[in-house]
Every structure is written in C-alpha cells, then in structure tokens.
Coordinates of C-alpha atoms in Angstrom, one line a residue:
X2 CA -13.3 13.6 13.8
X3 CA -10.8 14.9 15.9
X4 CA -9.6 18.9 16.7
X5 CA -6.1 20.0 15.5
X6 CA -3.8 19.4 18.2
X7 CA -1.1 21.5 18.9
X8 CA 1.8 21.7 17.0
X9 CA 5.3 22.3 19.4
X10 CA 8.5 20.5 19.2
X11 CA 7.6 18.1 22.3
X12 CA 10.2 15.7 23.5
X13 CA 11.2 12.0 21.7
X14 CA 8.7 10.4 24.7
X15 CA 6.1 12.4 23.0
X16 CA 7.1 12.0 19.3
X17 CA 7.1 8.0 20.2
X18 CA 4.0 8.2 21.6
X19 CA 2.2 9.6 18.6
X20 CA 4.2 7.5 16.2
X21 CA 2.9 4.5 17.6
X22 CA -0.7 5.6 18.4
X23 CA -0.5 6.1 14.4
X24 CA 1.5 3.1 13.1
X25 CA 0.1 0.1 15.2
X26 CA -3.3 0.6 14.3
X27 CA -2.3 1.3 10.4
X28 CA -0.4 -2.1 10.8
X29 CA -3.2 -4.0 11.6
X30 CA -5.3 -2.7 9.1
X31 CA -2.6 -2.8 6.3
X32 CA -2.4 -6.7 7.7
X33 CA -6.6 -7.2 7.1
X34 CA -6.4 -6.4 3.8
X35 CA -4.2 -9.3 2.5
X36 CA -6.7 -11.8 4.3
X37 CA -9.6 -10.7 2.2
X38 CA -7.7 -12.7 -1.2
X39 CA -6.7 -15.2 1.8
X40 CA -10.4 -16.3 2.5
X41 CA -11.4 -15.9 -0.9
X42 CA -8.8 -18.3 -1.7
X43 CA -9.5 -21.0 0.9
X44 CA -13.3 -21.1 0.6
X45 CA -13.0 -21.1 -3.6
X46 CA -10.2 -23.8 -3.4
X47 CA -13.0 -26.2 -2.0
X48 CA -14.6 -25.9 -5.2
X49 CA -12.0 -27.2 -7.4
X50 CA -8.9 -26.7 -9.1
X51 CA -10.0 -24.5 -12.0
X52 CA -11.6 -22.6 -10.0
X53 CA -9.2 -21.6 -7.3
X54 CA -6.9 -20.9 -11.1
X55 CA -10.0 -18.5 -12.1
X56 CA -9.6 -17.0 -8.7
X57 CA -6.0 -16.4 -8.7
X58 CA -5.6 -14.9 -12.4
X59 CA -9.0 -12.4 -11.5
X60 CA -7.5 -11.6 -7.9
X61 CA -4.0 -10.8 -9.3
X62 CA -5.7 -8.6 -12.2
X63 CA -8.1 -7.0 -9.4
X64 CA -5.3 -6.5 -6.8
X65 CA -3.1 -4.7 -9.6
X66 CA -5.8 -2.5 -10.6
X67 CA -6.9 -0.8 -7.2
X68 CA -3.1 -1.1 -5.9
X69 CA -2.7 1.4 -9.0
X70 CA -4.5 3.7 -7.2
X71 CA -3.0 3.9 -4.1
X72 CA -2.1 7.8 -4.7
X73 CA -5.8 8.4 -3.7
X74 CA -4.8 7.2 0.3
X75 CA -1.4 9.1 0.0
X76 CA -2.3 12.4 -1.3
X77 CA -5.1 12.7 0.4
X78 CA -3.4 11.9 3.9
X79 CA -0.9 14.5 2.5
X80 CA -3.2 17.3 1.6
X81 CA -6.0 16.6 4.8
X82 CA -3.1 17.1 7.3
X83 CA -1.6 20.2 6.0
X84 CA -4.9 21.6 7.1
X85 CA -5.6 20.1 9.9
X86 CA -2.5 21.4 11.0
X87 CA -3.3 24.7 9.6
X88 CA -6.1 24.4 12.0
X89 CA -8.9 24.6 9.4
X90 CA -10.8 21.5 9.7
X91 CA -13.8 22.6 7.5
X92 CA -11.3 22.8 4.3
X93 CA -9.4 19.7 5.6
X94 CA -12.4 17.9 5.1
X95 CA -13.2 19.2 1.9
X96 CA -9.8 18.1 0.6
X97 CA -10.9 15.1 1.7
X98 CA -14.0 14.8 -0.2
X99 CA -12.6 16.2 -3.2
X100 CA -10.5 13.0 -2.9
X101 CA -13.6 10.5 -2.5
X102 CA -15.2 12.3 -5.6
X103 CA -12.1 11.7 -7.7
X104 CA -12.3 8.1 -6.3
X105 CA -15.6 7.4 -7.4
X106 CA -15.4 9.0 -11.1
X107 CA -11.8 6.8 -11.7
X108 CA -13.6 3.8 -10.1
X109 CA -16.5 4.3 -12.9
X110 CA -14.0 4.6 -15.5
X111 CA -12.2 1.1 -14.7
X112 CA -15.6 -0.6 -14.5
X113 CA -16.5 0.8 -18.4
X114 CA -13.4 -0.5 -19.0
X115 CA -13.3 -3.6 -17.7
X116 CA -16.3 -5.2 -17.9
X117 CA -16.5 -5.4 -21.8
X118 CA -13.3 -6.6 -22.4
X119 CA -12.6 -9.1 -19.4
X120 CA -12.4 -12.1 -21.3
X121 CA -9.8 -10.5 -23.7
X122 CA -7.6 -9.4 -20.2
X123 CA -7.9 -13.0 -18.7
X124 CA -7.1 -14.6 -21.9
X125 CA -3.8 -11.8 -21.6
X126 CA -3.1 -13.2 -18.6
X127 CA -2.4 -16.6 -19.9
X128 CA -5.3 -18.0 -17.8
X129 CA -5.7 -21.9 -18.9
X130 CA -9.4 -22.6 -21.2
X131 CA -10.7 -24.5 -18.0
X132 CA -9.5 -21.2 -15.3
X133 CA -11.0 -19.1 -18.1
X134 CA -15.0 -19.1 -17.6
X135 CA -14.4 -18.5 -14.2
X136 CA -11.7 -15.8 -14.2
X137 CA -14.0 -14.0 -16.0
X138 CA -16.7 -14.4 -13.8
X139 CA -15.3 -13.0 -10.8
X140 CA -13.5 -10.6 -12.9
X141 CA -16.7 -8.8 -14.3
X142 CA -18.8 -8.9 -10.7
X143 CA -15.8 -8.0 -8.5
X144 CA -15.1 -4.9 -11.0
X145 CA -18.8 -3.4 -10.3
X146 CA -16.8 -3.0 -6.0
X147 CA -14.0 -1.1 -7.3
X148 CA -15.3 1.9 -6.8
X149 CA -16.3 1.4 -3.5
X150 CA -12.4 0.1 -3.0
X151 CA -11.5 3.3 -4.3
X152 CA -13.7 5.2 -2.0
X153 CA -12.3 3.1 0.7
X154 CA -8.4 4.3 -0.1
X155 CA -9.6 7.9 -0.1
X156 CA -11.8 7.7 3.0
X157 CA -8.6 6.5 4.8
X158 CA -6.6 9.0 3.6
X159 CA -9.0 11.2 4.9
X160 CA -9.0 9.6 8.4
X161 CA -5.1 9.0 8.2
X162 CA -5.2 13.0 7.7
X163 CA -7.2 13.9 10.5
X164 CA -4.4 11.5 13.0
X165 CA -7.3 8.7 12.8
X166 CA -5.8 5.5 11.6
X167 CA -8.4 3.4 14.2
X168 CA -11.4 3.9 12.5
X169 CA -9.8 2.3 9.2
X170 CA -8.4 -0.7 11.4
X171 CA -11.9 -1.6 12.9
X172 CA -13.7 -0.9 9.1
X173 CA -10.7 -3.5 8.0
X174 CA -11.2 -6.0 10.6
X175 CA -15.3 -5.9 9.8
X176 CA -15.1 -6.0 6.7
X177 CA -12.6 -8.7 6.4
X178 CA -15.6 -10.9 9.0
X179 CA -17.9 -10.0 6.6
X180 CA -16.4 -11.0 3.6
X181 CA -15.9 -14.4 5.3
X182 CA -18.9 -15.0 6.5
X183 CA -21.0 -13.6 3.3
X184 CA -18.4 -15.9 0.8
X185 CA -19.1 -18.8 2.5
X186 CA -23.0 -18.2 2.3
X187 CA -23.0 -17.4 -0.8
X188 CA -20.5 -19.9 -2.3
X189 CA -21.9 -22.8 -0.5
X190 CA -25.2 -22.0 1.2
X191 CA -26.9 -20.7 -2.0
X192 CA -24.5 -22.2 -3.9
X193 CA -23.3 -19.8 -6.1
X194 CA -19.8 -21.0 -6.7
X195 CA -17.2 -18.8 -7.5
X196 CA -19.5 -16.1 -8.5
X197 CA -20.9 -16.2 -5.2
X198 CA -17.4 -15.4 -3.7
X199 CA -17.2 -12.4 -6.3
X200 CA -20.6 -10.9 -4.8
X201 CA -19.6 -11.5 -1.0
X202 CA -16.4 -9.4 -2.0
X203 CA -18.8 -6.6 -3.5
X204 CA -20.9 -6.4 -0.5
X205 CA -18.4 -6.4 1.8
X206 CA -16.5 -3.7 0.1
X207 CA -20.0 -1.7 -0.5
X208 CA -20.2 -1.5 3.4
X209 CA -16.7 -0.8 4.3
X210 CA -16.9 2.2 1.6
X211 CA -20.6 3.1 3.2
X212 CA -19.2 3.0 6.9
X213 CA -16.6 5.5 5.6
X214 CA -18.7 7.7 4.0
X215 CA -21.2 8.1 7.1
X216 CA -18.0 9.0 9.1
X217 CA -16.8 11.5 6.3
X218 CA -20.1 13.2 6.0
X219 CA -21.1 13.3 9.7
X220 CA -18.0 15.7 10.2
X221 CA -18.3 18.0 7.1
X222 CA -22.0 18.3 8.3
X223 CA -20.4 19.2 12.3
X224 CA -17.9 21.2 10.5
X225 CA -19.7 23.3 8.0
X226 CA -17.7 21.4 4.9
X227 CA -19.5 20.8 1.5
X228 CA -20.2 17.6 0.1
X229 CA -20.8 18.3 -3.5
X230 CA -18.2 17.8 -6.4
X231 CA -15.8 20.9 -6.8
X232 CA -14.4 20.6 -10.5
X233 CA -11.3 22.6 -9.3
X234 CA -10.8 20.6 -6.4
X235 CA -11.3 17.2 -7.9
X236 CA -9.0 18.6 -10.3
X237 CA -6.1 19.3 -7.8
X238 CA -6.8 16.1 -6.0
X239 CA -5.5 14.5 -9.2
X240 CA -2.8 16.9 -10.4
X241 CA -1.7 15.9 -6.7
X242 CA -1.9 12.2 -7.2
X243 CA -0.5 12.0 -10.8
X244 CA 3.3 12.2 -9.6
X245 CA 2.0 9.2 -7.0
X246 CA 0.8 7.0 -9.9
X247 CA 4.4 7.3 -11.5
X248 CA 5.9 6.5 -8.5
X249 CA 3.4 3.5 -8.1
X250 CA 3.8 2.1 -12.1
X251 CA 7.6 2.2 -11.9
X252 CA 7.5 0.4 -8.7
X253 CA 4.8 -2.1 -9.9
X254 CA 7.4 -2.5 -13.3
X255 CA 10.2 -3.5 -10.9
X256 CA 8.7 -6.5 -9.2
X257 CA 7.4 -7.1 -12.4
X258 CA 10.9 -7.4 -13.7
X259 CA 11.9 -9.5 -10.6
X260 CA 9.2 -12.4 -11.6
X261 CA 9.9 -12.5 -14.7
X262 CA 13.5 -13.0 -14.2
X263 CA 13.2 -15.4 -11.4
X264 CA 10.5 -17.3 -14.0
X265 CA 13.5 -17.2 -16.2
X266 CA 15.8 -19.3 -13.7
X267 CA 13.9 -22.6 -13.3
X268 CA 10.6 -23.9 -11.7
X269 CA 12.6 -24.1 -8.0
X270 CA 13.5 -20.4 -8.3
X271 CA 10.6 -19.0 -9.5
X272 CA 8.8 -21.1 -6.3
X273 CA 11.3 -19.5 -3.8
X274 CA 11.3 -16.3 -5.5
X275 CA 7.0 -16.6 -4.7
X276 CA 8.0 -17.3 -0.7
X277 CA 10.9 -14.8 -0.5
X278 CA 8.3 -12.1 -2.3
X279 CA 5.4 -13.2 0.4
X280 CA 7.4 -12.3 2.9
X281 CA 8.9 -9.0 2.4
X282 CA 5.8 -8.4 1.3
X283 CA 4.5 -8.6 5.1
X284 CA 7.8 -7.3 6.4
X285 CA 6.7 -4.3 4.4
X286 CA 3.3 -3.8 6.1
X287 CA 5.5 -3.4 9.4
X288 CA 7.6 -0.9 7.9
X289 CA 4.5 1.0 5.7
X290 CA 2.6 1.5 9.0
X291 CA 5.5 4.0 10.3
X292 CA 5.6 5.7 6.9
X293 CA 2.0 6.5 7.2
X294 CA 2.2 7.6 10.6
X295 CA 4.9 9.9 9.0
X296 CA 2.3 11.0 6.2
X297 CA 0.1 12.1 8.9
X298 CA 2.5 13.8 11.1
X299 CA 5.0 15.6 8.8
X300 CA 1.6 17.2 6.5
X301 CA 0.2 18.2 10.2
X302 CA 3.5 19.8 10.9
X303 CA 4.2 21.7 8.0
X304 CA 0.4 23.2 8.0
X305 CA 1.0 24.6 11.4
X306 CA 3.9 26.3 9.7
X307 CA 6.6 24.2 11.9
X308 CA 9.5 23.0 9.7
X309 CA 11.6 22.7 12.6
X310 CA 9.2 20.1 14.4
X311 CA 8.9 18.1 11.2
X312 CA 12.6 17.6 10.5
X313 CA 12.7 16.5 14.2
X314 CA 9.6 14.1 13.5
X315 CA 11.8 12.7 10.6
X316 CA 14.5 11.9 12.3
X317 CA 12.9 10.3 15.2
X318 CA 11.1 8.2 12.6
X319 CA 13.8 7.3 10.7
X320 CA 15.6 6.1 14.3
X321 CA 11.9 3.9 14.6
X322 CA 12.8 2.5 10.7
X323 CA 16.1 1.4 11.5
X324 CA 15.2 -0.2 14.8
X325 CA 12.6 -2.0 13.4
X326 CA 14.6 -3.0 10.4
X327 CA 17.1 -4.7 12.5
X328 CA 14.1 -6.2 14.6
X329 CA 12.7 -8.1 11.5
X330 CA 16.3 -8.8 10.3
X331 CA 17.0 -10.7 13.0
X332 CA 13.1 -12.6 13.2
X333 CA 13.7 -13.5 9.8
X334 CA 16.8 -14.9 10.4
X335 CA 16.0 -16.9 13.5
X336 CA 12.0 -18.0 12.1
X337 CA 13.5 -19.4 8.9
X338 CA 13.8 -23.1 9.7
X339 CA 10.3 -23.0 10.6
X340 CA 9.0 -20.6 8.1
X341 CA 9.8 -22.3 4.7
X342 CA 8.4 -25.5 6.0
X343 CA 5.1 -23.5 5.7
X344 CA 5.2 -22.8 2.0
X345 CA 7.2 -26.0 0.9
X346 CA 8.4 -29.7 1.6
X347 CA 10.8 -29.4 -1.5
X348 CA 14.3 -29.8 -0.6
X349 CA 15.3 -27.8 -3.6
X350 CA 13.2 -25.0 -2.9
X351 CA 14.1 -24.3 0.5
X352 CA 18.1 -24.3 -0.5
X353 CA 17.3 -21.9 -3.3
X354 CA 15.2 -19.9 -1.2
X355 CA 17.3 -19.7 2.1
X356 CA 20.6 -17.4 0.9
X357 CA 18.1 -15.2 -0.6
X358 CA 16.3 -15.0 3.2
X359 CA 19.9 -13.9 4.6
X360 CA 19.7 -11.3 2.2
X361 CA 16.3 -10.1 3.3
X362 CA 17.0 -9.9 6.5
X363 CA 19.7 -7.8 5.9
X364 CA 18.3 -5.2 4.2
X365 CA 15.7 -4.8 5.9
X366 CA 17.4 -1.5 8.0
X367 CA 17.6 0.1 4.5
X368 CA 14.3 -0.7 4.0
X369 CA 13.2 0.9 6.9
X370 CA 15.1 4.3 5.9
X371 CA 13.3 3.9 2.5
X372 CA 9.8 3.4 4.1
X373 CA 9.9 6.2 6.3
X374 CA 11.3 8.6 4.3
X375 CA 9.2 7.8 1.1
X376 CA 6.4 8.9 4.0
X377 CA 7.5 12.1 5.5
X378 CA 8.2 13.3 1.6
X379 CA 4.7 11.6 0.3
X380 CA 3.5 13.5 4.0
X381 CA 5.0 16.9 2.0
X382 CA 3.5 16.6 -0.7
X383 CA 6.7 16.6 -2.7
X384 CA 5.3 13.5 -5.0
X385 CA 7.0 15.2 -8.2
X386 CA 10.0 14.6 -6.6
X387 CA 9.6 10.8 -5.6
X388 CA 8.4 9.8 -9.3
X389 CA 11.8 11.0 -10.1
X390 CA 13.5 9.3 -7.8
X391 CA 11.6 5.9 -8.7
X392 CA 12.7 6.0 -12.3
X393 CA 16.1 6.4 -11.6
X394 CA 15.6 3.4 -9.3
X395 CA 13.7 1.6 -12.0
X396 CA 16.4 2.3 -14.7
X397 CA 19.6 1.1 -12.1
X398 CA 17.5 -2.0 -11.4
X399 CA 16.2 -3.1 -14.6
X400 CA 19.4 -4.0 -16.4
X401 CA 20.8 -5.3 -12.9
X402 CA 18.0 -8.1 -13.0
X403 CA 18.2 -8.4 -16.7
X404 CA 21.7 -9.4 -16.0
X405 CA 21.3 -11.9 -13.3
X406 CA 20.4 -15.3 -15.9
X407 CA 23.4 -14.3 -18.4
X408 CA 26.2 -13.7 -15.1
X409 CA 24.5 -15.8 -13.3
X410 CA 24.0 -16.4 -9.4
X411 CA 20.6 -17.4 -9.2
X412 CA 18.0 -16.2 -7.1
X413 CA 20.4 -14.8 -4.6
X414 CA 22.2 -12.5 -7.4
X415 CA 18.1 -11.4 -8.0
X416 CA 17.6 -10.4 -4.3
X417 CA 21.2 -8.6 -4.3
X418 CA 19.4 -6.6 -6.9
X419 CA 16.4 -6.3 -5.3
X420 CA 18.4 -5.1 -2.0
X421 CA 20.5 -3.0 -4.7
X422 CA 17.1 -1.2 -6.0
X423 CA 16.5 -0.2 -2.3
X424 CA 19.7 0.9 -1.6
X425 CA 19.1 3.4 -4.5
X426 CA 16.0 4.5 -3.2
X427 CA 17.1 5.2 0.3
X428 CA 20.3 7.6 -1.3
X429 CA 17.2 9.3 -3.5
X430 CA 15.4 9.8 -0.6
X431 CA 18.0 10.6 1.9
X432 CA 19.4 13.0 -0.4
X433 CA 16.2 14.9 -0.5
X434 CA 15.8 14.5 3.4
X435 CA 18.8 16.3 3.8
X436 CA 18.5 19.1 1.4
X437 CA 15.8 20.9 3.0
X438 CA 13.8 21.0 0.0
X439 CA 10.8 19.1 1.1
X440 CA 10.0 21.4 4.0
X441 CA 7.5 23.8 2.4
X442 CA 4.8 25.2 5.2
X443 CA 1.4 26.4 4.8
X444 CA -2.0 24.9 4.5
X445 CA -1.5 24.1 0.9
X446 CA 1.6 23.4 -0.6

C-alpha cells in the first residue's frame, strides 16, 4: 500500500510519467485476462469438437456474466482515490472493502442463480444436443469461481485506487500460468475432460482472489481500517455502481446488435465481422489502460480538493488518447496483409473484412477521446451521467445497424455505424468534459 502523494499541478514530463507508470502495467494485465479463455480453448479443443462447442457457449455465457459487473473495478477505483487523495488512507481502504463485500454477496447471488437452471440457459443459447452435456458442465463448476472473479474486479479497483496497477499485472500474469498449468493436469493428467478445465479455472481464480485479499487486508490491518461488512457502506458501494451497470448493459446491447446484424448479412460477414470485433477488441485494451490510469488520477485529484490539476490531467490524457489512436490507426493499417491470414485462408472473408479494417483504423483517434474521457468522468464519480450518455448512444446506433441489411452496404455500412456510435459517445463525453460539471472535490462525492 502506498502513502498519498502529493497533489500539485507538476509539469506534462511529470503528468506523462505517472500516466504511464499507471497504464502500461494495467495494459498488460487487461491483456492476461483474454488468455485465460485462450488456454482453456486450446487445451479443450484437444478433446474434441463438442467439446471445444461446450466450451465456447459456457465461456461466452461466463465472460458476459462477470463483464456485467465490471462497475465493481470502476467505482471502486473511483471512490478509493478520492480518499487517498484526501489523504485518509484508513477510510480509502474501507471503501475498498465495502466494495469486495458487495462483490462477494452479488457473486453468491449469480451462483443461486445459475446453477439450477444452467441447462435451461445453454439450451437458450442455442448450444447443439452434443455441445450440450458439456456446456453445462463447465457452466455449473466455473459458476462456483465467480465470486472469487468478482472479488478479483473489486480488489483491483482497490489497488487501481491506491496508484497500484502492478500488483494486479503480476496476480494476472500468475494466475493466467496457473490456469495453464492446473487445465492441462487436470484435463489430461487425471483426465477429467472438460470438467477438469472448469476446476483449473476455479482454482486459479480462488488464488488470484486470495492473493488480493491478503494484500487488502495486510493494509487495513497497517492502517487501522475495518474488515467487517458495513450495511451502509455496501449499500453506497452499489448505489455507486448502479449507474455503471447501465452504462455496461447498454453497451453490452450494442455489440449485441452489431452481431446480430452482421449474422443477418451472410456466413462471410458474420466471419469478418468475428475478426474485425477480435481486434478492436485488443486495440481497446491499449486505449482502456489510459482510461484507468485516468480513473486513478482524476479521483486522487479531486480528493485533494485540486480541480485545477485534474482538468490539466484530462487534457494531457486526452493528448496520450489521440496519439495513441493514430499509433494503432496506422499498425492496423500497415499489419493487415499479415493479420487476416491469421484468422482466415478464405478469399471472401478477407475482402469483406478489409474495408471494414480501414475503417477501424480510422477511428481509432475518436476512440481514444472516448476511452479517456469515459475514465476521468468514471474517475469522478459522475456514473449517473455516463448511463445517460450511453442510452442516447444506444438509441442513435440501434436503428443505424437495423438499417444497414435493408440500405445495404455490408459489413462496411455496420462498422461506419459502429465508428458512428463512437463518435456519439466522444460528443457525450466531450460535452461533459467541457462543462465543468464533473469536477466536484472532496473525499466523497
């Protein structure tokens, strides 16, 4: 656990220094999480073709579920900066285990949910009567780690909030070895099958969430800070995160939309639409890694009561979004020859897919405004504020994709809309940026 620093202005050398101590190490363990459905997927496959089916349709189902929850990392940076920069580190790490308390109750809930009806939500799912035994199977054992994934989100909001984003890159990078290692054991070695891949996943995510948790509790014991559940504080934790989970479902419903459009165009776009998707995907993790340096910084700013040094820590990070926009733009540009090759020998499918690459790349500059700015105001706590700006970006882009088999153009008409839906975002977001509204000091907000 680390002291408050200082809060001053400080020069741009300074502000870039602390952005990247932040964003590189939040890249990399943004990057490890991905990899955990990657090894899964490569030691399963091995086992057959239903299997690796049962595997995708549970992973998909999984993935949605704890990505639903992602407020618990976000308003708990948020609220654990504002007091560190308030200089109160005792009742910053409180917050934070208000946040791992609310983590573990919502976790209990999915598993009550989930585990007596998973053959009813794979069966949803459209999951084939041979991927079905199997879906289920990993379904019901991985469900008994969500919790522990959910303590994991909190525990790195709490670390993100204290200006620690290296402890949750080496707990990724272990945990990701472990998870390895412990599938193939268990798949293979004790020959366990697919349900032996589910179990290696539930360890591994038990010890990342136990790691966390000895870090957590070793400072609020240092600090003074309680440990036990505070109803009113587990309370605010979620009033906090509510606005978050808005934010999260309307985004969620737009790339929803986006398949289910692109599934509408043909067999080749819905296959290019999967590679286009992969990729911004991990374009994003490049870009999400300055917005949570920008959660970090902005809630430490506005603690310590210093509105003028966050607006300057905005704009310095919105300069960083843009520049690294353009960066990717042009990587993805240049690397496209050699990156569809990767994903496909179809002719078809790598014409479909290549206009809707330019387009990519070219947005990606506004999506680097969006990023960053959807940080610093997740970083303010001004989550009310974002849900609204999502749905207006959820209602502009729905009928815009709705529209793209009936007019026509094809996958590129669906990534205009996708780049359209972005552009919407960064004028919500900008338009809050500029207003001021969003720069409310003090410890709480």
């Amino acid at each position: 656990m680390t002291q408050a620093p200082a809060t001053s202005r400080g020069t741009r050398r300074q502000q870039d220094r602390e952005i990247v101590a932040l964003a590189v190490p939040a890249f990399g363990a943004l990057v490890a999480e991905p990899l955990f459905v990657m090894a899964d997927s490569a030691i399963v496959g091995h086992l057959g073709t239903a299997q690796l089916a049962g595997l995708g349709v549970a992973s998909a189902l999984l993935t949605t579920a704890v990505s639903v929850f992602v407020f618990l990392a976000y308003a708990t940076t948020a609220a654990v900066a504002r007091r560190v920069g308030a200089g109160d580190l005792p009742a910053a790490i409180r917050q934070g285990m208000d946040g791992i308390w609310l983590a573990i109750l919502l976790g209990a809930l999915v598993i009550a949910v989930i585990l007596p009806t998973a053959p009813a939500i794979v069966d949803l799912f459209g999951a084939s009567h041979t991927a079905a035994p199997y879906a289920t199977t990993y379904l019901r054992i991985s469900a008994l780690g969500i919790p522990a994934m959910l303590v994991v989100l909190a525990s790195t909001g709490v670390l993100r909030g204290l200006q620690d984003t290296k402890t949750p890159l080496y707990v990724a990078v272990a945990g990701f070895v472990a998870n390895a290692v412990l599938n193939a054991g268990l798949v293979y070695g004790a020959g366990l099958g697919i349900a032996g891949s589910a179990w290696g996943t539930v360890i591994a995510q038990c010890g990342m969430a136990a790691v966390y948790l000895v870090v957590v509790v070793h400072g609020a014991r240092r600090h003074g800070a309680s440990l036990r559940p505070d109803s009113s504080g587990i309370r605010a934790s979620a009033q906090a995160g509510a606005p978050l989970l808005v934010r999260t479902l309307s985004l969620r419903a737009i790339l929803m939309i986006a398949t289910a459009v692109a599934a509408r165009l043909g067999d080749a776009d819905i296959a290019a639409h999967q590679i286009v998707l992969s990729l911004w995907n991990l374009l994003a993790f490049a870009l999400d890694a300055i917005a949570i340096a920008g959660q970090a910084i902005i809630g430490r700013y506005l603690g310590a009561d210093d509105a003028v040094g966050a607006r300057q820590a905005c704009r310095r990070m919105v300069e960083w979004g843009v520049a690294v926009g353009v960066v990717l733009g042009v990587l993805v540009v240049l690397a496209r020859p050699v990156f569809l090759p990767l994903f496909t020998s179809d002719s078809t499918v790598k014409d479909v897919a290549l206009p809707a690459l330019v387009i990519v790349a070219l947005s990606q500059p506004i999506c680097g405004v969006v990023f960053v700015l959807d940080g610093v105001l997740m970083g303010a706590g001004d989550g009310p504020y974002l849900a609204k700006a999502m749905l207006v970006t959820l209602a502009v882009f729905a009928p815009a994709a709705l529209l793209v088999p009936v007019l026509g153009g094809g996958l590129t008409a669906l990534w205009a809309a996708m780049t359209l839906m972005m552009t919407v975002r960064m004028l919500t977001l900008w338009l809050r940026a500029r207003s001021g509204r969003w720069l409310v000091t003090g410890a709480t907000r």
